[in-house]
Amino acid sequence: MLPSDHSSHHKAWAAQNGIALILVLWVLTLLTMIALEFSYAMRTELTLTRNLLDETKVYYLARAGLNKTVIELIKYNRMRLYRRGIPVVNEDRKGAGIEDEDKGHWGWIKTQEPYEVPWEDGKAWVQVRDEDGKININRARQAELVKLVTNSGVTGTERDIIVDSILDWRDTNNAHRLNGAEEDYYQALSPPYDCKDGQFDTIEELLFVRGVTPGVFYGSDYYRRKKIEKGEEEDAYKGLAHLITIYSSSDKINLNTAPQEVLETITGITPELAQLIMAYRKEKEFIHLTEVRDLVGERNYSLMVQQISVDPPTVYSLESTGQLDNSPVQRTIRSVIRLNPFAQNPVNYLYWKDSVWAG
């Protein structure tokens, strides 16, 4: 073989080896990418599975906390009836929970603040509110709505629009008030929808009413985190959601549980009197209306007596948030119940919502 032929053969062999090496490198790169993609997919799958497992766990933590709270509310109501001299079938003093009440066991019901229900691997935070301590949005008169919306932090034209629009939403005619809204307004929105011209079925329905923003409804604190993330600013609203109801058993307001914003909607109750009432009930609840009269005076009492009650609550809203000790995942359940301690089944569920954002 001639030297030139040998050189050409060597070059061809080297070129083939180079191509083979490149192909091997490409195959290795491809296999590496496939392995990385598979690894990423598996990690994602594991994360999703873990999150799903955590969500399931916190959901049942929330349910367990809510169910335990319902049992405590039954005992609490029986105790309150006992204190008023009303016997409850098959309940003695111990069964009615009098000792527990004397030890402050049910302080979280009186304050209506969230309380912790501990479990083995997590907890539930449960908040209980008396629906009879709120304004019934289906029955409230214009003057009450004006006071309520004002007390929530909304004033001026914005307040007037909300009040008139609430009244227009629930009335049965198509004539709008001075600052209100009827079918023509809602049909001009994008997307359009109908004016209800009927009673509210849920308090969240208020979000469809002209002028009621999420901030007005839930309160500024509820949305503060999201507003900060978006770089937005919003006026300070206390929120309407915790002040209104459609479930109250009476037109009268329960003085033992009503928040200050609701107390001040009652004729004859000034901010100073509202503070006085709240200070009194921190020490002991009102059992008889005569105690209210003695506290506020005959004149003030005569103005408010037709609008107030001190009867034991029968309708409660409960919000329970489940939380694991080692996970940021949370799940919230909201329910409204009616209690009848004399019935064979003392609990009637009026409302249940599994997925509530726990802001």
PDB file of C-alpha atoms in Angstrom, residues 59 331-335 351-357:
ATOM      1  CA  TYR A  59     -59.636  18.693  55.397  1.00  0.00           C
ATOM      2  CA  ARG A 331     -58.161  23.789  54.281  1.00  0.00           C
ATOM      3  CA  THR A 332     -61.176  25.665  55.627  1.00  0.00           C
ATOM      4  CA  ILE A 333     -64.782  24.564  56.063  1.00  0.00           C
ATOM      5  CA  ARG A 334     -67.662  26.929  56.764  1.00  0.00           C
ATOM      6  CA  SER A 335     -70.984  25.775  58.154  1.00  0.00           C
ATOM      7  CA  TYR A 351     -75.227  25.630  55.134  1.00  0.00           C
ATOM      8  CA  TRP A 352     -72.001  23.814  54.316  1.00  0.00           C
ATOM      9  CA  LYS A 353     -69.065  24.895  52.164  1.00  0.00           C
ATOM     10  CA  ASP A 354     -65.956  22.725  51.953  1.00  0.00           C
ATOM     11  CA  SER A 355     -63.484  25.044  50.265  1.00  0.00           C
ATOM     12  CA  VAL A 356     -63.222  28.445  51.871  1.00  0.00           C
ATOM     13  CA  TRP A 357     -60.128  30.573  51.374  1.00  0.00           C
TER      14      TRP A 357
END
